[in-house]
Every structure is written in structure tokens, then in C-alpha cells.
Short mmCIF file of C-alpha atoms in Angstrom, two decimals:
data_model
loop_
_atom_site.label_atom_id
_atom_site.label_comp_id
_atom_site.label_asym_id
_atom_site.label_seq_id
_atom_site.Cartn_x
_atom_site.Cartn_y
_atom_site.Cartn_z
CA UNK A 1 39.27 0.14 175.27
CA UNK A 2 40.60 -2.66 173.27
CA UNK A 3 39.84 -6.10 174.40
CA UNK A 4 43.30 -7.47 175.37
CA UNK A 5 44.51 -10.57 176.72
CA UNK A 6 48.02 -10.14 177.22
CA UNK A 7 48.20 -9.57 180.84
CA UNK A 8 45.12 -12.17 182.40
CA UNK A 9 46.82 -14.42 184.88
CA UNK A 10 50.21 -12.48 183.91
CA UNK A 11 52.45 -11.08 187.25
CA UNK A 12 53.16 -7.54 187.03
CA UNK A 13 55.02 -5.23 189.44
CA UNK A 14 54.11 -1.43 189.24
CA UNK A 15 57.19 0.75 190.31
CA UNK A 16 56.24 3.53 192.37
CA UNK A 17 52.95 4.59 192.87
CA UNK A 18 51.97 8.56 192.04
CA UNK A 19 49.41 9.43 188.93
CA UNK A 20 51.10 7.01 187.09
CA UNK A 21 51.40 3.91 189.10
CA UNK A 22 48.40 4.05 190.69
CA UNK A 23 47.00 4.74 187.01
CA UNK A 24 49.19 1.27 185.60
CA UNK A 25 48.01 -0.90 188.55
CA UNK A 26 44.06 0.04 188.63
CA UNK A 27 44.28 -0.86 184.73
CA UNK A 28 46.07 -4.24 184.78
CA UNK A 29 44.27 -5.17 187.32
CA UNK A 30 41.25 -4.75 185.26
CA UNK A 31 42.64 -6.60 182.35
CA UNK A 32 43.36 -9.61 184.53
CA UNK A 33 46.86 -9.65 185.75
CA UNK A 34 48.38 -10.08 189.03
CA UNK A 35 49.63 -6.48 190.52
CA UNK A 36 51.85 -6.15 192.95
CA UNK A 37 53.00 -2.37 193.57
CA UNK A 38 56.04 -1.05 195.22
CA UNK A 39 57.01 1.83 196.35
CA UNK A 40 59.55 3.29 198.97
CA UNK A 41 57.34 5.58 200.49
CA UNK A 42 56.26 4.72 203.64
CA UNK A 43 52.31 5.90 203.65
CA UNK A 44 50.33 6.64 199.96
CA UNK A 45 46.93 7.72 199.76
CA UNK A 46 46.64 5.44 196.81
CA UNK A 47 47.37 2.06 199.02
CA UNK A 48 43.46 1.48 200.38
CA UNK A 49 41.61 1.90 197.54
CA UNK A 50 44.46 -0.80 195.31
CA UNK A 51 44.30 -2.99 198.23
CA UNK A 52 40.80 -3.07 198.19
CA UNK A 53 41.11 -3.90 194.37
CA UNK A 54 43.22 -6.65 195.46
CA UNK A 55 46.23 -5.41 194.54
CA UNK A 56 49.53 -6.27 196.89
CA UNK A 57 50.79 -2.74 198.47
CA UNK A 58 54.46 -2.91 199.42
CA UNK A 59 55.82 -0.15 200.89
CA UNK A 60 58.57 1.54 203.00
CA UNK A 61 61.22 0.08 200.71
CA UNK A 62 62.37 -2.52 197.71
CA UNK A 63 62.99 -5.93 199.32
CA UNK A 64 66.21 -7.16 197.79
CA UNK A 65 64.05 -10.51 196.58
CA UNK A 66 61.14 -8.55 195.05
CA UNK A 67 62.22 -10.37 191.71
CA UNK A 68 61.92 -13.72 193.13
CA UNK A 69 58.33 -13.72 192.78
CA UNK A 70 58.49 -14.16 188.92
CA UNK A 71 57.24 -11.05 187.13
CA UNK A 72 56.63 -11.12 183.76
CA UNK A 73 56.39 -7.35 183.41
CA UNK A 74 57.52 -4.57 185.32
CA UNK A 75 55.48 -0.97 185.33
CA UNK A 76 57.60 1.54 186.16
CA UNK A 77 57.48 5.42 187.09
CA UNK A 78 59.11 7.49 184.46
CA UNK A 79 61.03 9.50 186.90
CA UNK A 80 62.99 6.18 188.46
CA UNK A 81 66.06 5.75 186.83
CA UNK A 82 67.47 2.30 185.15
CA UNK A 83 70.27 2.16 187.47
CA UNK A 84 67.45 1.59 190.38
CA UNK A 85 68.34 -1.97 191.80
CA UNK A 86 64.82 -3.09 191.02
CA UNK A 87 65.05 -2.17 187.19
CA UNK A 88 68.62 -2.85 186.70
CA UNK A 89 67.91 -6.72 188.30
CA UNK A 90 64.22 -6.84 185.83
CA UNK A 91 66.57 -5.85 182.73
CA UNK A 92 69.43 -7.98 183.23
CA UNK A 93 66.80 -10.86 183.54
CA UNK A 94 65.05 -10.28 180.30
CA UNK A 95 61.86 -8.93 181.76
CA UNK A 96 60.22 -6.12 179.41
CA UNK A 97 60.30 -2.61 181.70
CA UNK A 98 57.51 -0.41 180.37
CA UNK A 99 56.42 3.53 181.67
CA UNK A 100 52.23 2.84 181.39
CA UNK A 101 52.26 4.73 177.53
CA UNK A 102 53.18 1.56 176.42
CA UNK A 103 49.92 0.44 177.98
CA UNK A 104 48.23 3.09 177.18
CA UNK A 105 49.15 2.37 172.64
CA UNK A 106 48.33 -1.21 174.21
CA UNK A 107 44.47 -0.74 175.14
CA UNK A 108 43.43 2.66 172.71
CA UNK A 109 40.91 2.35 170.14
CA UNK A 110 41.61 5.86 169.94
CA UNK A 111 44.40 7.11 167.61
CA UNK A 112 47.44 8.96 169.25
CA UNK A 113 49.07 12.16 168.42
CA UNK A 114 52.35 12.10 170.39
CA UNK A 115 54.07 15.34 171.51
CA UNK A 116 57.84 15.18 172.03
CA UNK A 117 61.37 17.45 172.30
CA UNK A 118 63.46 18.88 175.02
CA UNK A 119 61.47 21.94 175.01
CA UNK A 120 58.15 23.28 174.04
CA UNK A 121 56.04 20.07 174.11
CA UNK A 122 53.33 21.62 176.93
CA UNK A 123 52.78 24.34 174.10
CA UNK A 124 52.80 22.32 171.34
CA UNK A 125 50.68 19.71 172.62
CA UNK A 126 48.35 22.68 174.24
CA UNK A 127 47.77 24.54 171.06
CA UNK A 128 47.13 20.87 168.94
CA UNK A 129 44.50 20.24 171.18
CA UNK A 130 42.64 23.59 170.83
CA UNK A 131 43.09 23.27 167.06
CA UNK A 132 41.44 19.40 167.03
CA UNK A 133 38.53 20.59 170.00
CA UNK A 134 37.71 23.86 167.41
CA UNK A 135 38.03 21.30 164.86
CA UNK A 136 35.62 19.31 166.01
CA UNK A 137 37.67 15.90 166.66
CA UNK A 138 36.52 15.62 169.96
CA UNK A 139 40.05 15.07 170.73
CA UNK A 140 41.80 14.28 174.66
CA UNK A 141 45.33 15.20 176.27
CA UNK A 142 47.19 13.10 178.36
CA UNK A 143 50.72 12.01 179.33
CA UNK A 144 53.12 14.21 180.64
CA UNK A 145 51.32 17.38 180.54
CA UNK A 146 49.43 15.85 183.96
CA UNK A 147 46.58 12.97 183.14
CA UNK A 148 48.68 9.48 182.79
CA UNK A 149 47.81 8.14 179.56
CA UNK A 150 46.64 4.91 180.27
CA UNK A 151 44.01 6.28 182.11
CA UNK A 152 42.80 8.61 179.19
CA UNK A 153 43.17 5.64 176.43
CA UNK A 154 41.23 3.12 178.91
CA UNK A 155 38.07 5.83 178.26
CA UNK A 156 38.83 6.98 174.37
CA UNK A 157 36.39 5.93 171.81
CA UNK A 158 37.42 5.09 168.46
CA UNK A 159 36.09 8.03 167.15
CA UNK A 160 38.58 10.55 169.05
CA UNK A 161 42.12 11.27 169.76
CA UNK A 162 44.33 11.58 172.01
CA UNK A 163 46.86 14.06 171.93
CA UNK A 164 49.84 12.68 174.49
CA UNK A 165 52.78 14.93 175.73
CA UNK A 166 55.91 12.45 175.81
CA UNK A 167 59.27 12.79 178.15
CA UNK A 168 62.43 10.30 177.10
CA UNK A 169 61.48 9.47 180.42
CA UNK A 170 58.30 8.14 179.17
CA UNK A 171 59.46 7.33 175.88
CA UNK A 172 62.25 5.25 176.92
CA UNK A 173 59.85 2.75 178.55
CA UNK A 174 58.18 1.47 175.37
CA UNK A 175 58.17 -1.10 173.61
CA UNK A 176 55.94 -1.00 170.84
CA UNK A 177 54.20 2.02 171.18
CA UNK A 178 53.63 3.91 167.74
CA UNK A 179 51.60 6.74 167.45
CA UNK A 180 49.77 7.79 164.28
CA UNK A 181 51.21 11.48 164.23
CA UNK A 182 54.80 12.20 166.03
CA UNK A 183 55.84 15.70 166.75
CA UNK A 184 59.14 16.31 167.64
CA UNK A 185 59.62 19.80 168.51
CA UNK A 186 64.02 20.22 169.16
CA UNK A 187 66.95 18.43 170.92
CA UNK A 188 69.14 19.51 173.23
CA UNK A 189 71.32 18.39 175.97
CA UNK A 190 69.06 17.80 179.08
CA UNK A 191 68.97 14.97 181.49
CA UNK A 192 72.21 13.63 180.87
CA UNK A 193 72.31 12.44 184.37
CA UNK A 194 69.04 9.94 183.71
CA UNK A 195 70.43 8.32 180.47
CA UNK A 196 73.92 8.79 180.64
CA UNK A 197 74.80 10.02 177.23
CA UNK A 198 73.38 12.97 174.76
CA UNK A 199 73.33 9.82 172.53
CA UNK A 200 71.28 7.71 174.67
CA UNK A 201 68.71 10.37 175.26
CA UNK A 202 68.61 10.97 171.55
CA UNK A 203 67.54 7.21 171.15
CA UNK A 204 64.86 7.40 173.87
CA UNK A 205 63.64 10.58 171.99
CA UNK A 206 63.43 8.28 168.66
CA UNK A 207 61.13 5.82 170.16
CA UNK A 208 58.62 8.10 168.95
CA UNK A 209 58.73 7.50 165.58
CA UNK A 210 60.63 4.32 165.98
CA UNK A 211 58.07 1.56 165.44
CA UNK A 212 56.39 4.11 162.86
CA UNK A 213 55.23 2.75 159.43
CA UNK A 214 54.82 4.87 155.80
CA UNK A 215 50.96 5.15 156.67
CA UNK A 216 51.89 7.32 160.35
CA UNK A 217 52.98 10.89 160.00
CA UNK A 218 56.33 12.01 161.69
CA UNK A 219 56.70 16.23 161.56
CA UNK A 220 60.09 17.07 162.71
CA UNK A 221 62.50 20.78 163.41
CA UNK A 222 64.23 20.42 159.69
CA UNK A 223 66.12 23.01 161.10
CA UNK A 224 68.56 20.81 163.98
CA UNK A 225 70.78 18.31 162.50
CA UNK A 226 70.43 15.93 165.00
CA UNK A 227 66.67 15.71 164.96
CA UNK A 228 66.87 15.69 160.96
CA UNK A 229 69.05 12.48 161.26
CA UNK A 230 66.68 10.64 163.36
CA UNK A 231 64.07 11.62 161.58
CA UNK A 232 66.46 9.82 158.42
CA UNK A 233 65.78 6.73 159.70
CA UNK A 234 61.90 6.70 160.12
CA UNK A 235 59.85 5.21 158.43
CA UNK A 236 56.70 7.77 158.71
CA UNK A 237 55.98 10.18 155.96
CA UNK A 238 57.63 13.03 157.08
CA UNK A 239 56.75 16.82 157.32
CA UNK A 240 59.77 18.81 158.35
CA UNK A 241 59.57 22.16 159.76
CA UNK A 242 61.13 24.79 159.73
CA UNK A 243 61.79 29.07 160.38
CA UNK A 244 64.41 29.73 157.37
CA UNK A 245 62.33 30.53 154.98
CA UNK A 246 59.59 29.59 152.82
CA UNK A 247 60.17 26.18 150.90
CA UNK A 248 57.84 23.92 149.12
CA UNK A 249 57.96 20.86 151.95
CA UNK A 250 56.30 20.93 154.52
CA UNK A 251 55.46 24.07 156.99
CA UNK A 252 58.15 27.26 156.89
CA UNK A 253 58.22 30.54 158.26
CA UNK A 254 59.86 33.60 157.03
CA UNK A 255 59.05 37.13 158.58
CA UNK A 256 56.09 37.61 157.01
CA UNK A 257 53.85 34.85 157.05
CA UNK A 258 53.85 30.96 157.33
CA UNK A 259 53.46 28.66 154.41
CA UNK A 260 52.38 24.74 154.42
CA UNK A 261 54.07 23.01 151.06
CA UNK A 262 54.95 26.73 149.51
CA UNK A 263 51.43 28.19 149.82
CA UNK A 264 51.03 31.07 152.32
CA UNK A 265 48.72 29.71 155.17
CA UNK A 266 48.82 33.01 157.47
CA UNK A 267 50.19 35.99 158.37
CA UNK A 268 52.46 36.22 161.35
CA UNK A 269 50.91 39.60 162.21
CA UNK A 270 47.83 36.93 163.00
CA UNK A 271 50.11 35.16 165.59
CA UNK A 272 49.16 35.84 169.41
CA UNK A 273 52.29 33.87 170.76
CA UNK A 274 55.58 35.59 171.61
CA UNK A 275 58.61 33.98 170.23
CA UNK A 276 60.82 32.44 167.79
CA UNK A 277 60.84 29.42 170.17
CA UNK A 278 57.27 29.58 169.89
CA UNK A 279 56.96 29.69 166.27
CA UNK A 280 58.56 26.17 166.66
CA UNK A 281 55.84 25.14 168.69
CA UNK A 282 53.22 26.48 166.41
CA UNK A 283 54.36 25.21 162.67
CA UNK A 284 54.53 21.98 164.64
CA UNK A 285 51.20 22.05 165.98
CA UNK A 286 49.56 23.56 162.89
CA UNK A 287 50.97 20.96 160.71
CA UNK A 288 50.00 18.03 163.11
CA UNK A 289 46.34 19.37 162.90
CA UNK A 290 45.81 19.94 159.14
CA UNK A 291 47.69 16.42 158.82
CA UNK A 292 44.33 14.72 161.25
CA UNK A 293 41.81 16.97 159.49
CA UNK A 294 41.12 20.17 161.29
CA UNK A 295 40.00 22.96 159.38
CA UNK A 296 42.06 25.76 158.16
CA UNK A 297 39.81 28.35 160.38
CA UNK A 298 39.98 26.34 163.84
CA UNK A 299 43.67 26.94 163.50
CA UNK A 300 43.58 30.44 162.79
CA UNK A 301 41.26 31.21 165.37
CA UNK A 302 44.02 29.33 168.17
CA UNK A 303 46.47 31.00 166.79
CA UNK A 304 44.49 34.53 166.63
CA UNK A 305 43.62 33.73 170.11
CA UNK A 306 46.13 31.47 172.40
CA UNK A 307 48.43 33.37 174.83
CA UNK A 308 50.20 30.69 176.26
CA UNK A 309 50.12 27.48 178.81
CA UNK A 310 50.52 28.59 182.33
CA UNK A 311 53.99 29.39 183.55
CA UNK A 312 55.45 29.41 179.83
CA UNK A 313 55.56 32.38 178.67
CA UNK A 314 52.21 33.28 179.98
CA UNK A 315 50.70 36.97 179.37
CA UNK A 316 49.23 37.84 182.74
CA UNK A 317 48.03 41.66 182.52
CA UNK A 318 48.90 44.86 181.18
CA UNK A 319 48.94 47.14 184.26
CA UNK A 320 49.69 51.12 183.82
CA UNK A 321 50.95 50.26 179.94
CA UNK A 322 53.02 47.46 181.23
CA UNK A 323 53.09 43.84 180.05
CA UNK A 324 53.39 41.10 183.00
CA UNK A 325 54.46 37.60 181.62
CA UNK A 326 54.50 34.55 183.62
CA UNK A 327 57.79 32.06 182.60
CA UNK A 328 58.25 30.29 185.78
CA UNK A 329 58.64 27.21 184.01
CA UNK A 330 62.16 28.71 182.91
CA UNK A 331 64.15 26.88 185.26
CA UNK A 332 67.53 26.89 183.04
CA UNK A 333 69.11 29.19 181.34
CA UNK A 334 68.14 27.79 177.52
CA UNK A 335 64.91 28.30 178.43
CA UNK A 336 65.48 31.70 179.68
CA UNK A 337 67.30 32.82 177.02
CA UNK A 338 64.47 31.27 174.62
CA UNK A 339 62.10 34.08 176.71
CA UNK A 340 64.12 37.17 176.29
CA UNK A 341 64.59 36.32 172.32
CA UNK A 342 60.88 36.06 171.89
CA UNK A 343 60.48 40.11 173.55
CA UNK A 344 62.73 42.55 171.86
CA UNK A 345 63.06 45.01 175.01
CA UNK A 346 63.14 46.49 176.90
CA UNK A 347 62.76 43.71 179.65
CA UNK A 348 62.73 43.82 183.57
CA UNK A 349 63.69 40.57 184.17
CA UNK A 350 62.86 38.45 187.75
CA UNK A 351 65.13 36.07 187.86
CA UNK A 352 66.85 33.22 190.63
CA UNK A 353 66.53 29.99 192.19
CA UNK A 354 68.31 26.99 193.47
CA UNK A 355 71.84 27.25 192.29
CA UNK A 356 73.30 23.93 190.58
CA UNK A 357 76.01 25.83 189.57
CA UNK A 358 75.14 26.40 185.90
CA UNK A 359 76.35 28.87 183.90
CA UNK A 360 74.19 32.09 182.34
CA UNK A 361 76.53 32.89 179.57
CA UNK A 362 73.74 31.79 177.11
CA UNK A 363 72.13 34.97 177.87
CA UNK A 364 74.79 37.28 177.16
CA UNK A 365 73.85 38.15 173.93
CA UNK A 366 69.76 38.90 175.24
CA UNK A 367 71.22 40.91 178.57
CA UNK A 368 70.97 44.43 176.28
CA UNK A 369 67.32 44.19 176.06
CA UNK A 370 67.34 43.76 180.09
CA UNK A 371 67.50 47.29 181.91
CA UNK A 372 66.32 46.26 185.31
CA UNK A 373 67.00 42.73 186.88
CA UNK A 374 65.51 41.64 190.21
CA UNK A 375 67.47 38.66 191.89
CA UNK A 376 66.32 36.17 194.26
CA UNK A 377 66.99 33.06 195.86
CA UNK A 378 70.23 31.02 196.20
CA UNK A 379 71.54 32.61 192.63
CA UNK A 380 71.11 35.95 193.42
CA UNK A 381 75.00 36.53 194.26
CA UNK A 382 75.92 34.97 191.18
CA UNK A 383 73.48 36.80 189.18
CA UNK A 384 74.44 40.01 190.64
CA UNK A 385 78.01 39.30 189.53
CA UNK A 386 76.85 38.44 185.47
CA UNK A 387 74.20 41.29 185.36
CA UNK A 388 77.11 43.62 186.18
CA UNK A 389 79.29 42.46 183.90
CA UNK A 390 76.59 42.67 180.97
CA UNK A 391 75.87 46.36 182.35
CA UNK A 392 72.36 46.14 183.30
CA UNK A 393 71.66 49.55 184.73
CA UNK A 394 69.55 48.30 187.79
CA UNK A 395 70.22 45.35 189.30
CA UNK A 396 67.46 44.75 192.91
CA UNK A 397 67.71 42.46 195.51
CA UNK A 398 64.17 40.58 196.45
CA UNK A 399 63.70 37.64 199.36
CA UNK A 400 60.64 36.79 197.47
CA UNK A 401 58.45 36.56 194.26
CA UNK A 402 55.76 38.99 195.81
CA UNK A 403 58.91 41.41 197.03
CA UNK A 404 60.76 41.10 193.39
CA UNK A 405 57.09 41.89 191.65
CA UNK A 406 56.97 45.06 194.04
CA UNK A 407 60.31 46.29 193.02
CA UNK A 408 60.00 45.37 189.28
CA UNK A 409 56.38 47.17 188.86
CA UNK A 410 58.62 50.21 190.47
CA UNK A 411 61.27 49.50 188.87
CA UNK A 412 59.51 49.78 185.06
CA UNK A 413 58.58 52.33 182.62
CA UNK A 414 55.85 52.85 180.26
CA UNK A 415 55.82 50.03 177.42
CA UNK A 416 58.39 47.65 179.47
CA UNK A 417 57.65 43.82 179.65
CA UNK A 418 58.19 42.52 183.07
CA UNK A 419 59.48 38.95 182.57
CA UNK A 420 59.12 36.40 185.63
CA UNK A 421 61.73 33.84 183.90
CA UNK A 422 64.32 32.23 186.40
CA UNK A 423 66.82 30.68 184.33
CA UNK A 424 66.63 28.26 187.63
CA UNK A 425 65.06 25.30 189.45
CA UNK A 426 62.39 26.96 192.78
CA UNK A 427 63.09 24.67 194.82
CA UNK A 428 65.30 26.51 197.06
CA UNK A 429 61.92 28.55 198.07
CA UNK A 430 59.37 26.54 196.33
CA UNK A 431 58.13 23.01 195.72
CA UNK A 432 57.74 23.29 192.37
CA UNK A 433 58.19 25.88 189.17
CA UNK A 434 53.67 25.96 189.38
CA UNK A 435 54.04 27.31 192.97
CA UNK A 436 56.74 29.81 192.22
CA UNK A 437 54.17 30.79 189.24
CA UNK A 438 51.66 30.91 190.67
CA UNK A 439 52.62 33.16 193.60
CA UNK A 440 54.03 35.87 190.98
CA UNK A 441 50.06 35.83 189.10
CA UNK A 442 48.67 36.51 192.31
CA UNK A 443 51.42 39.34 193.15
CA UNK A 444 50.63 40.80 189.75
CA UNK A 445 47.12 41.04 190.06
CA UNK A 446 46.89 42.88 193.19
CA UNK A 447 49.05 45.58 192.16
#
């Protein structure tokens, strides 16, 4: 960890506690600042052990005055929006509002390899770090794939890396946080309702590469306009990416085989992962990891090898010459219609969820490469009603993942995939997408 003064003697409230606060507040605390956390919760596990750090707990609440006390920084939870009273009062005052990877670029001898897009950053960041551990960077992963990255950086050495999966949620709170190689994997609308505008989360995005400098390495989808025009006004060196074709820049793809700067690198018979959508994720990836260093083979053997991060597009089994895959993490209907692109039918598709209302037109074109849908959850109705009108020829009501994997392993045929992939949120059933996974693996292996 880098020896830094910044924050001795400095105030600093920590906004909400979870992984991440508790993370932020152990770590300024040990660099010499004054913590205070809040949190509206009314009991956290993480309280004691701060308190016994010294660190002020306040919780049940945000007092209206909380600003009075003269922070100089505030530390806040990705997930709380700027409109909170709290961060809307710390901006309009001038005081800097940081998620802890701003801390994290702060403190880290080790260099960072940041992961970022609206979709396929788990898998990206995933397969980067198998490529760098084969590789024999003794690399780390952090961020928002589930370690806080403060609290990997506070432990790197100078001799690894840190490979960091980045929300805008994350990315938004930073200040001058510049990693050595971006990634940014797509952009589409998504979480309008946090930043206001598709614009606004396009800037939050750019905060990857923002502060980046000729000597840092931005690789970028060559193949979305928007992200191309971002990645116009970086700095980096850029590698663009992209699945039109072969082409002497960069990494490309073409039916056959992937190329890095024109020369072919593999075959895409070699390829383990599923999916256009995945390709994405693995020129990305692949060109991140021959950028650091890693050998050509520790790539090929990931590649040869890796069948996906849990509950994205996860192979589970192959049970009486059927293929079970695991894409809980699906919970819209872009993602769901990245799943049924990647297999090319036919598909028995599990599908439902908490209804927000959305539309599942963007699977239209996929629905002929469906033949059996089970529906569940508050969408089921509504799904009924589209799978009809796309003439799926079975359409089967389930209460529950372990009922819908019943009816879909009776449901299938010789050489069928059997797709868990919601196109919606579980938390009309579930707490979370992992549970909702997790309970289909389980159903599958007991058949």
C-alpha cells in the first residue's frame, strides 16, 4: 500500500455501510482520518468491530445536520443515488463524493486493469483473470464482481495486478482514478433512473478512461458508435475491437477464427464460450492480457477451457443428451435475448420474474429457436400472451424453479438446450438473481 497522507487528521463520512463501507471506513481509518459512518439501517453487524476501531457508528437514519460537522470527504455506497439528501447537500457544498475505487487507485502499488460496459463485465473480467493467473502475473479481482477494491489494493504488491470490475455506479464516484488498462465491453440504455440521462450514464462510463494518459491502454467495442466516440476523446492508446471481420487494428473476429492486428491468433472452433455476446467478452479480455504480458498459450488454454461465470450463461450438465445452462443473471430482456442468439436451437426456455412492466419484443426475432417455454412468477401471464403470439408450440406453467426444471427436462428432446434465462428481476420469489440460480443447479443435478 502506498504511503499516503491525504486523509491524517482529515474528517470523512462513509455512506452506508455493506462490503463497501465497512471496507472505506476500516481503511481511512488506518491512514489517519476521522470516520464517521452512516447508515439508515437500524442494526449492522459491521458497527462493533468500527466502533471498536474508533470509528463513530450512526445509525437508524441521516440527521438533517450530519454536514455540520465539517467533512472534507464523503465515502459513499455505489448503490445510493446523488439525489440522496446527504450527497445532494456534500455536492452543492463543494465536498469531493467518492465510491472507495477512488481510494482504492489512491493507495495501490499494484497496477489496475479496469473492467467496464453495461453488460458482460463479470465475464470479461473473469476470463482476464484466468488468462493473467495462467500467465503467471499473480494477478487479483476486485470491485464489483464481490471483493471492494480498496480492500484488495490495501494488500497488492507492486509486483501484481489487480483486475477490477467497474459499475457507472462505481465509476461515477471518482475522481482521479486511472487505470493502466480500460476495457469497455458495450453501452446500452440501463439505469436511467440512477443518472437521469443515457448521456449522463455515458459520462460516468467514460471516467474509465477519462484521466487516462498515451502510456495507459484503453480497448474498446469499435463496433457501437457511442462507445467509439468516447473512446475519441481518450487519451490512452487504443485497441478497438471488434466481430465484423478481420482488420489490421486491433483484435477482430470473423467466422472462422480471431485475429490480433491482422494475424490469425485462434480458431473459433477452439472457443468453449457460447455466444456472439460472448465473443465480445473474449476479444476484450484476450487483448487486455497480451497488452500486460500473458502468454499466447495461457490464453488459449482459458479459452479452450472456460465455460462461463456462474449464473451467465453457465453450462451445468448434459443429462440424457441434453444441455442444462444456467443464465439467471438474465434479468431483462437484452440480456435474454443476448442468450438465445448465442444457442441456435432448439431451446426450452425457463423464463419469469418480477414484472416492471417491460416489454419482450427484443426477443421476437430468437422466439423460433424456442419450442417449449416454461413461465413463472409475476410475468408468467404476460409471457403466456407473447409466447403465443410468436407460436411456441408448448408453452407450461411452473410455481417454481425446481417445478419449471421438472417440466422442461419432460418437456425436451434429444440434443435440446434447456435455457434457465428470465428476461426478469427474482425478486418476486427470490432475493437475488444467485438464489434463483442457484436453486435451478441444484434442481438440475438431481434429475
Amino acid at each position: 500500500m502506498k504511503p499516503i497522507h491525504q486523509f491524517e487528521g482529515r474528517r470523512v463520512l462513509v455512506l452506508g455501510l455493506a462490503k463497501s463501507g465497512s471496507a472505506a471506513a476500516r481503511l481511512l481509518s488506518r491512514l489517519g482520518a476521522d470516520v464517521t459512518v452512516n447508515d439508515a439501517r437500524r442494526e449492522d453487524p459491521e458497527a462493533a468491530p468500527l466502533r471498536e476501531l474508533g470509528v463513530e457508528v450512526i445509525l437508524g437514519g441521516h440527521p438533517e445536520n450530519l454536514l455540520d460537522r465539517g467533512f472534507d470527504y464523503v465515502v459513499k455506497n455505489p448503490g445510493i443515488r446523488y439525489d440522496h439528501p446527504v450527497v445532494s447537500q456534500a455536492v452543492e457544498a463543494g465536498i469531493p463524493v467518492w465510491t472507495e475505487v477512488e481510494l482504492a487507485y489512491l493507495i495501490s502499488e499494484a497496477p489496475l486493469l479496469g473492467v467496464t460496459g453495461s453488460n458482460g463485465k463479470t465475464t470479461t473480467t473473469t476470463l482476464l483473470y484466468h488468462m493473467l493467473n495462467i500467465g503467471g502475473k499473480d494477478p487479483l479481482i476486485a470491485g464489483n464482481i464481490g471483493t471492494p477494491s480498496c480492500l484488495v489494493a490495501a494488500e497488492a504488491g507492486p509486483d501484481q495486478a489487480i483486475v477490477i470490475e467497474l459499475s457507472s455506479f462505481q465509476l461515477m464516484g471518482t475522481d482521479r482514478f486511472r487505470p493502466k488498462i480500460a476495457i469497455w465491453t458495450n453501452l446500452y440504455e440501463a439505469h436511467i433512473d440512477y443518472h437521469g440521462t443515457f448521456g449522463e450514464y455515458g459520462e460516468a462510463k467514460f471516467n474509465i478512461t477519462r484521466n487516462q494518459m498515451p502510456e495507459d491502454v484503453l480497448i474498446y467495442n469499435a463496433d457501437q458508435k457511442a462507445v467509439t466516440d468516447y473512446a475519441k476523446r481518450s487519451h490512452a492508446r487504443k485497441i478497438p475491437f471488434t466481430l465484423a471481420g478481420r482488420t489490421d487494428e486491433g483484435i477482430s473476429a470473423d467466422g472462422e477464427a480471431v485475429y490480433w492486428y491482422g494475424e490469425k491468433l485462434l480458431e473459433r472452433s477452439a472457443i468453449l464460450l457460447p455466444g456472439r455476446h460472448n465473443l465480445e467478452n473474449i476479444l476484450s479480455a484476450t487483448a487486455a492480457a497480451l497488452t500486460y504480458g500473458s502468454p499466447l498459450e495461457a490464453v488459449k488454454d482459458v479459452l479452450s477451457s472456460f465455460s462461463g461465470v456462474r449464473h451467465r450463461t453457465q453450462f451445468i450438465r448434459e443429462w440424457k443428451k441434453r444441455r442444462f445452462y444456467n443464465d439467471s443473471k438474465a434479468t431483462n430482456t437484452l440480456a435474454t435475448k443476448s442468450a438465445l442468439e448465442a444457442f441456435g436451437g432448439p431451446v426450452v426456455l425457463l423464463a419469469g420474474g418480477l414484472d416492471r412492466g417491460h416489454s419482450f419484443e427484443e426477443l421476437r426475432p430468437f422466439m423460433d429457436r424456442v419450442r417449449d417455454i416454461v413461465i413463472f412468477g409475476e410475468t408468467a401471464g404476460r409471457l403466456r400472451e407473447f409466447a403465443e403470439s410468436c407460436g411456441v408450440a408448448g408453452i407450461h406453467d411452473a410455481t417454481d424453479i425446481e417445478q419449471a426444471t421438472e417440466i422442461a427436462a419432460r418437456a425436451s428432446r434429444e440434443g435440446d438446450t434447456i435455457l434457465l434465462s428470465p428476461a426478469c428481476a427474482s425478486w418476486d420469489q427470490y432475493e437475488s438473481f444467485e438464489v434463483r440460480g442457484d436453486r435451478f443447479i441444484e434442481a438440475v443435478r438431481k434429475l
